[in-house]
PDB file of C-alpha atoms in Angstrom:
ATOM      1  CA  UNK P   1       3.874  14.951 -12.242  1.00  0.00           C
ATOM      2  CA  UNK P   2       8.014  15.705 -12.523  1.00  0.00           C
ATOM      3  CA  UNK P   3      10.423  14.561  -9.600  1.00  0.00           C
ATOM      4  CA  UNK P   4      11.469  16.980  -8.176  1.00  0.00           C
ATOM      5  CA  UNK P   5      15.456  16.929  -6.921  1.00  0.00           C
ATOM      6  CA  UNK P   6      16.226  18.177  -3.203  1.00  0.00           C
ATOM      7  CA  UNK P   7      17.087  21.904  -4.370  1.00  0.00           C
ATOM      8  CA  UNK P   8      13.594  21.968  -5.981  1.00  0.00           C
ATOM      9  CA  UNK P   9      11.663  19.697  -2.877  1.00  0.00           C
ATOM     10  CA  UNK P  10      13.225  22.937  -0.764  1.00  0.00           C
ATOM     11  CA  UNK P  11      12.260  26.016  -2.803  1.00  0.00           C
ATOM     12  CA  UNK P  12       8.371  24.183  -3.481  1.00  0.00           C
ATOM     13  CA  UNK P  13       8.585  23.132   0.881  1.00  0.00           C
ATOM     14  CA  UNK P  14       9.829  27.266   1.520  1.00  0.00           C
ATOM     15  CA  UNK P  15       7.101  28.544  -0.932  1.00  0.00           C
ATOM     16  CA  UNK P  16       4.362  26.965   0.534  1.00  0.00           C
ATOM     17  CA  UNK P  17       5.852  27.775   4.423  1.00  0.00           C
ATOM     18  CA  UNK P  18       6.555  24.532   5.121  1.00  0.00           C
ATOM     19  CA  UNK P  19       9.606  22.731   5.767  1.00  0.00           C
ATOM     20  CA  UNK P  20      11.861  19.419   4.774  1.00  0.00           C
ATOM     21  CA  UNK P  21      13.844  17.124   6.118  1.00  0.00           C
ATOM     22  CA  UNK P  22      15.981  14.635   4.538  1.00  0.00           C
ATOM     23  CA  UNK P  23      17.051  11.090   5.617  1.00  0.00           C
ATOM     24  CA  UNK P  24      18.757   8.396   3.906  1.00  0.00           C
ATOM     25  CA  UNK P  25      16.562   5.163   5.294  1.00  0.00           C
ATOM     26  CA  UNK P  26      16.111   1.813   4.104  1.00  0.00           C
ATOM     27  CA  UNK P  27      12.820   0.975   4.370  1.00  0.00           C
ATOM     28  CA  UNK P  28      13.099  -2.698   4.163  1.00  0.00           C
ATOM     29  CA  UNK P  29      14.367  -2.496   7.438  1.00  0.00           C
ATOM     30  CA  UNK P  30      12.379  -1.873  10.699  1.00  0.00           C
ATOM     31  CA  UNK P  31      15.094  -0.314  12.501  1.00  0.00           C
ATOM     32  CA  UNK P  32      15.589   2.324   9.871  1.00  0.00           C
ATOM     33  CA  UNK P  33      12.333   2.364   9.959  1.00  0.00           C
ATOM     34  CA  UNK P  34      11.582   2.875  13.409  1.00  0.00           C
ATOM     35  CA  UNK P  35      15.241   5.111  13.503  1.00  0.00           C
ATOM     36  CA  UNK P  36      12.987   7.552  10.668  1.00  0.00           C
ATOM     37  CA  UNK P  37       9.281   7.794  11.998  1.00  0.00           C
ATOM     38  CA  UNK P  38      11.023   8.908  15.667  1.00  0.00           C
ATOM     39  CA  UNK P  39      13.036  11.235  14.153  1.00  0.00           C
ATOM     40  CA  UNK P  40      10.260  12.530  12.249  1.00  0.00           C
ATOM     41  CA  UNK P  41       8.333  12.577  15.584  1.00  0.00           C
ATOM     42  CA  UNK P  42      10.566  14.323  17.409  1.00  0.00           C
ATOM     43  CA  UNK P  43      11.770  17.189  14.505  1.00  0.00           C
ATOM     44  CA  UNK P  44       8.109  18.028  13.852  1.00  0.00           C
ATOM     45  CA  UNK P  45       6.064  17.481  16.988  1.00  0.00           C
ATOM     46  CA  UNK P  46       3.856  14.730  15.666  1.00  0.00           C
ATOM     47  CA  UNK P  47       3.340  12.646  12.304  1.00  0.00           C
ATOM     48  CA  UNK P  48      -0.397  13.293  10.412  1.00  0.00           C
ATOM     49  CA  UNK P  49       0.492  12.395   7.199  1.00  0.00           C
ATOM     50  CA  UNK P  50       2.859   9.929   5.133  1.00  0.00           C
ATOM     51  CA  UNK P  51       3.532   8.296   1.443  1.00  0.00           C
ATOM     52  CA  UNK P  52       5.163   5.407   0.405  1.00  0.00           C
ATOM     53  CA  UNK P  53       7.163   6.517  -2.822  1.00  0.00           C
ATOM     54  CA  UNK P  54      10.073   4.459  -2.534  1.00  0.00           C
ATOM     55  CA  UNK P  55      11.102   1.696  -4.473  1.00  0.00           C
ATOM     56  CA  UNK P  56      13.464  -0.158  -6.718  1.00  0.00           C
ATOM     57  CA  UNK P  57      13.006  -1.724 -10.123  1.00  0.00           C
ATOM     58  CA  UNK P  58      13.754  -5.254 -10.526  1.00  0.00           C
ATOM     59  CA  UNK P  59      14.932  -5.718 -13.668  1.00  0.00           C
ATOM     60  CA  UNK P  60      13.481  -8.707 -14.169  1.00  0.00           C
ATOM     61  CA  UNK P  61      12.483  -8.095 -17.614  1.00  0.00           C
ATOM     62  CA  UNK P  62      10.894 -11.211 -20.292  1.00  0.00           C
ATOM     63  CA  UNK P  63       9.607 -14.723 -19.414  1.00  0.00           C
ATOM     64  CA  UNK P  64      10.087 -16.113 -16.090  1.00  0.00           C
ATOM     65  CA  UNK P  65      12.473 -19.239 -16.433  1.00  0.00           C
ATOM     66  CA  UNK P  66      14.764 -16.315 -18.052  1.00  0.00           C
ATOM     67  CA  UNK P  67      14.946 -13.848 -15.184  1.00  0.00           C
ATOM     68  CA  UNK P  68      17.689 -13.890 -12.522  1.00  0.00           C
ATOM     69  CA  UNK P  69      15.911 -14.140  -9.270  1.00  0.00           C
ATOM     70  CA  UNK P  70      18.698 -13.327  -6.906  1.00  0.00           C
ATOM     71  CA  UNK P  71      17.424  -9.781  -6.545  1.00  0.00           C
ATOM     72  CA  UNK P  72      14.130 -10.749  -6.092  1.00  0.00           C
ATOM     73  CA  UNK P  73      14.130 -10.638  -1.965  1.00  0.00           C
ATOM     74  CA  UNK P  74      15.670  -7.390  -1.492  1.00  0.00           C
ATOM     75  CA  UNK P  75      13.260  -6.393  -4.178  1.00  0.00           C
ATOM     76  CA  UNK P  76      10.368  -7.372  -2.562  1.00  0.00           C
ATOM     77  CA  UNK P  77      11.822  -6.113   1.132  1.00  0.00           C
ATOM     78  CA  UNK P  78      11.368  -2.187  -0.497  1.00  0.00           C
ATOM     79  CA  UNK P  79       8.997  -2.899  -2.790  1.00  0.00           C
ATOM     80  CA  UNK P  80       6.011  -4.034  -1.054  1.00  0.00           C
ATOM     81  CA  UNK P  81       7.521  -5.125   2.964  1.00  0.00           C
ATOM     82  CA  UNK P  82       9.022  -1.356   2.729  1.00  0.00           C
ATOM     83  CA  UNK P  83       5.128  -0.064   2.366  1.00  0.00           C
ATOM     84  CA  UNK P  84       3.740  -1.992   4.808  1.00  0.00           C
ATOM     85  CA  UNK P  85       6.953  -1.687   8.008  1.00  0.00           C
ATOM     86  CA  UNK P  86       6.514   1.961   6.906  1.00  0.00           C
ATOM     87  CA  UNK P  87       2.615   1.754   7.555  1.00  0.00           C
ATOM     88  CA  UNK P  88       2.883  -0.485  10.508  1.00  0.00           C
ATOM     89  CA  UNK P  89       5.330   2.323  12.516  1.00  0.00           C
ATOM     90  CA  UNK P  90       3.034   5.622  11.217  1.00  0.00           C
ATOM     91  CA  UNK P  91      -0.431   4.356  12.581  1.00  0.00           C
ATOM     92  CA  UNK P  92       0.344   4.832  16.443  1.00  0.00           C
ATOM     93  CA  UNK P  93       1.262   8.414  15.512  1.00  0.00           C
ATOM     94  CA  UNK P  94      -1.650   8.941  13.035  1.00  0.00           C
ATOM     95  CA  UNK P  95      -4.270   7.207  16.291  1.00  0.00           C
ATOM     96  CA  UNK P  96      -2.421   9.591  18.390  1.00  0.00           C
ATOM     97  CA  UNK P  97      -2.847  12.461  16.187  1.00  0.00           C
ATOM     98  CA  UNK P  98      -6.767  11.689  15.903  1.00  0.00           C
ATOM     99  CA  UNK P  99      -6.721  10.417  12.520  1.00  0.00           C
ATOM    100  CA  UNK P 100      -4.313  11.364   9.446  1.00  0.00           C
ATOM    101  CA  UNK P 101      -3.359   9.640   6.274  1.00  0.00           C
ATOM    102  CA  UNK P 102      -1.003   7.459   4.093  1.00  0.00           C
ATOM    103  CA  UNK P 103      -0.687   7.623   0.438  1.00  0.00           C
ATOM    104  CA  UNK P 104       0.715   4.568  -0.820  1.00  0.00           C
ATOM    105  CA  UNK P 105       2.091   5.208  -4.574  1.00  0.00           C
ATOM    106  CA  UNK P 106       1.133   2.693  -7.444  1.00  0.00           C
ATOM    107  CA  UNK P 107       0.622   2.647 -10.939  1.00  0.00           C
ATOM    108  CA  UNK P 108      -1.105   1.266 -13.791  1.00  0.00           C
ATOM    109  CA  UNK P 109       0.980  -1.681 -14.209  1.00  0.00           C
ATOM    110  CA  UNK P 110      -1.152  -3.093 -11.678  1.00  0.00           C
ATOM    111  CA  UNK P 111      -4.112  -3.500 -13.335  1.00  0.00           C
ATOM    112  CA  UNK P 112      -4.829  -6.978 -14.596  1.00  0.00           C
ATOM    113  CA  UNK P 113      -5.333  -7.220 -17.945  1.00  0.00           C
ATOM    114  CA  UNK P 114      -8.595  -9.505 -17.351  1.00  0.00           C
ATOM    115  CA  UNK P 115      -9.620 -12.892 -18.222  1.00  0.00           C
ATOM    116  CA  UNK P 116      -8.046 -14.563 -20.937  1.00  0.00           C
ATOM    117  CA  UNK P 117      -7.509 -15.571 -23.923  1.00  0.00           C
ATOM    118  CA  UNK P 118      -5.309 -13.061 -24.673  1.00  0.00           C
ATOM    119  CA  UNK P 119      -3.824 -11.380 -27.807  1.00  0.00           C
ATOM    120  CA  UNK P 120      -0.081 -12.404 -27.798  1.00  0.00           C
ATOM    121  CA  UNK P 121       1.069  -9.433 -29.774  1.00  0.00           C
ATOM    122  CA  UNK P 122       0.231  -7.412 -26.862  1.00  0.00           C
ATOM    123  CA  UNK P 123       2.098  -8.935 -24.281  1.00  0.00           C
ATOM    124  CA  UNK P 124       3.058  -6.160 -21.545  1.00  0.00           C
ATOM    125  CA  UNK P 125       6.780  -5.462 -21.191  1.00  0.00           C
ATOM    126  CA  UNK P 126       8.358  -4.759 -18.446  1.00  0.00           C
ATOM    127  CA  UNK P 127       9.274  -6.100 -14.880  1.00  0.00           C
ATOM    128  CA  UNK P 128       7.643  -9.560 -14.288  1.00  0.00           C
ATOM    129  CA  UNK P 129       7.041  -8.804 -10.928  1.00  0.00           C
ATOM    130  CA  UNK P 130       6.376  -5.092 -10.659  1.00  0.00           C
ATOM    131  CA  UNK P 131       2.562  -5.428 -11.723  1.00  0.00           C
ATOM    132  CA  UNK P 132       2.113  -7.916  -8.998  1.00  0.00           C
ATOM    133  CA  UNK P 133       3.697  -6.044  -6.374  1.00  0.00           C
ATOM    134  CA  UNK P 134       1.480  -2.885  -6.804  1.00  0.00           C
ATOM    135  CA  UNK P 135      -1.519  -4.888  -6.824  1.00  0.00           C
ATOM    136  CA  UNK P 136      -0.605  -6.026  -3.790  1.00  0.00           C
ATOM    137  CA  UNK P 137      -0.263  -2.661  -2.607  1.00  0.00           C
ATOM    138  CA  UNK P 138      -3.818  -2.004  -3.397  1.00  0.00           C
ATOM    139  CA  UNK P 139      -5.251  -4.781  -2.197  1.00  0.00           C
ATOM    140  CA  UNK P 140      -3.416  -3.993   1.384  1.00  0.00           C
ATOM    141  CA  UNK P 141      -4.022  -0.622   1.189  1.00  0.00           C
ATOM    142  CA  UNK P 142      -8.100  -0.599   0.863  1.00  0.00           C
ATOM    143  CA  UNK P 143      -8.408  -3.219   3.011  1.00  0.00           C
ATOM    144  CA  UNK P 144      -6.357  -0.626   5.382  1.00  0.00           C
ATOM    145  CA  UNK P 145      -8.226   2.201   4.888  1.00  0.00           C
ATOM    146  CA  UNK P 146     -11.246   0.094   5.593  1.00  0.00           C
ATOM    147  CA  UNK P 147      -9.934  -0.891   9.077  1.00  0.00           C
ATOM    148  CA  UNK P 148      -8.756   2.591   9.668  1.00  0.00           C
ATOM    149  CA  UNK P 149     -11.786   4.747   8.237  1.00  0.00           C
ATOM    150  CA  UNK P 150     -13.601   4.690  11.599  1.00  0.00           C
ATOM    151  CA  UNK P 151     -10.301   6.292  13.363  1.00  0.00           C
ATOM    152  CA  UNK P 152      -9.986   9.157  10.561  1.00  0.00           C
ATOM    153  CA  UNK P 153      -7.067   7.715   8.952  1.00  0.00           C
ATOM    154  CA  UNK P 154      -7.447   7.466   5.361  1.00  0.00           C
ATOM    155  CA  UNK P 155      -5.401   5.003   3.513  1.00  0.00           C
ATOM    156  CA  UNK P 156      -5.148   6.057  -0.315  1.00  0.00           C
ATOM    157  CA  UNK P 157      -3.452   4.907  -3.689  1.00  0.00           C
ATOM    158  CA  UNK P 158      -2.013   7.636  -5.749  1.00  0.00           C
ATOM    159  CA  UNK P 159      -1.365   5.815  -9.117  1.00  0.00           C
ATOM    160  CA  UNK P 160      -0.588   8.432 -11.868  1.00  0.00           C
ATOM    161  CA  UNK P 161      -0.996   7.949 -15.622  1.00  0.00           C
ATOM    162  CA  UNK P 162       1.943   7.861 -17.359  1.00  0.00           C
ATOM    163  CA  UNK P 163       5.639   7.616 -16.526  1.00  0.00           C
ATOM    164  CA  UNK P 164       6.324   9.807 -14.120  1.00  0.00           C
ATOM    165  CA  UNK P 165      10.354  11.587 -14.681  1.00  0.00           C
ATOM    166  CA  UNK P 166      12.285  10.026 -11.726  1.00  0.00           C
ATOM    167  CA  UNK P 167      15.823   9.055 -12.288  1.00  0.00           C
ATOM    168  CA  UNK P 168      14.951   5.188 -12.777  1.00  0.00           C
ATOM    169  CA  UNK P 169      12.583   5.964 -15.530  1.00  0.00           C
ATOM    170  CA  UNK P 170      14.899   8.769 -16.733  1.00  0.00           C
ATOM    171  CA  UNK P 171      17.752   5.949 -16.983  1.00  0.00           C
ATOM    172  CA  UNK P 172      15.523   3.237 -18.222  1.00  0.00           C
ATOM    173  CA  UNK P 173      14.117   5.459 -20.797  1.00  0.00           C
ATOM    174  CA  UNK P 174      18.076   6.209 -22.405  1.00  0.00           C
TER     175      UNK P 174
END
């Protein structure tokens, strides 16, 4: 999987006869929120599918009593309240639309490494809190598509192997 920049989103949208529109939302807030799925609504007639891919890192990097928390709200606002606000506005549409679905986007990082002890010289690097928050997004997310299943909307994880090429990993990475 590559990110793909808007010039490329167009071209892949144009080849496959489909169509994109962009909007600059915050999804930690439910105005934008709200402001996004009725313009989405109203541009394309309807809303049967939607996923989750935004987010921000938290650079919260090493042992707890060393990491600077004051990001940590507006982290978790995209992060994880961003997935479910997002969620919370698309299902009306999706019961409207007699089912649909939501792909929430995860990764491995949250995947607990099991019980303990545990081998210190493996300690996982990395955002303290970015494991956490994608578990949670699991967690939510089945128990989601379980409540859903019976109305056709399907509530998946997408949680690719590797590090994906987006711009934060590209300027982590350097």
């Amino acid at each position: 999987l590559m990110w793909l920049d808007k010039a490329q989103t167009w071209a892949l949208a144009e080849r496959l006869g489909g169509a994109v529109r962009y909007r600059r939302t915050d999804v930690s807030s439910r105005e934008q929120v709200q402001a996004l799925v009725d313009y989405t609504v109203a541009e394309f007639g309807g809303l049967h599918a939607m996923c989750n891919n935004a987010g921000l890192s938290d650079n919260l990097f090493g042992p707890l009593l060393d990491a600077d928390l004051s990001i940590f709200d507006k982290i978790m606002a995209v992060n994880v309240m961003g997935v479910i606000l997002m969620m919370r506005e698309v299902l009306p549409h999706l019961r409207a639309a007699g089912g649909g679905h939501i792909i929430n986007i995860s990764s491995g990082g949250a995947i607990f490494p099991g019980p303990g002890p545990y081998d210190a010289s493996k300690v996982r690097g990395g955002d303290i809190f970015y494991g956490p928050q994608k578990s949670l997004i699991e967690h939510f997310s089945q128990a989601e598509g379980w409540r859903h299943q019976a109305e056709g909307i399907s509530v998946n994880v997408l949680s690719p192997k590797g590090r994906i090429k987006t711009p934060g990993n590209i300027m982590a990475a350097n």
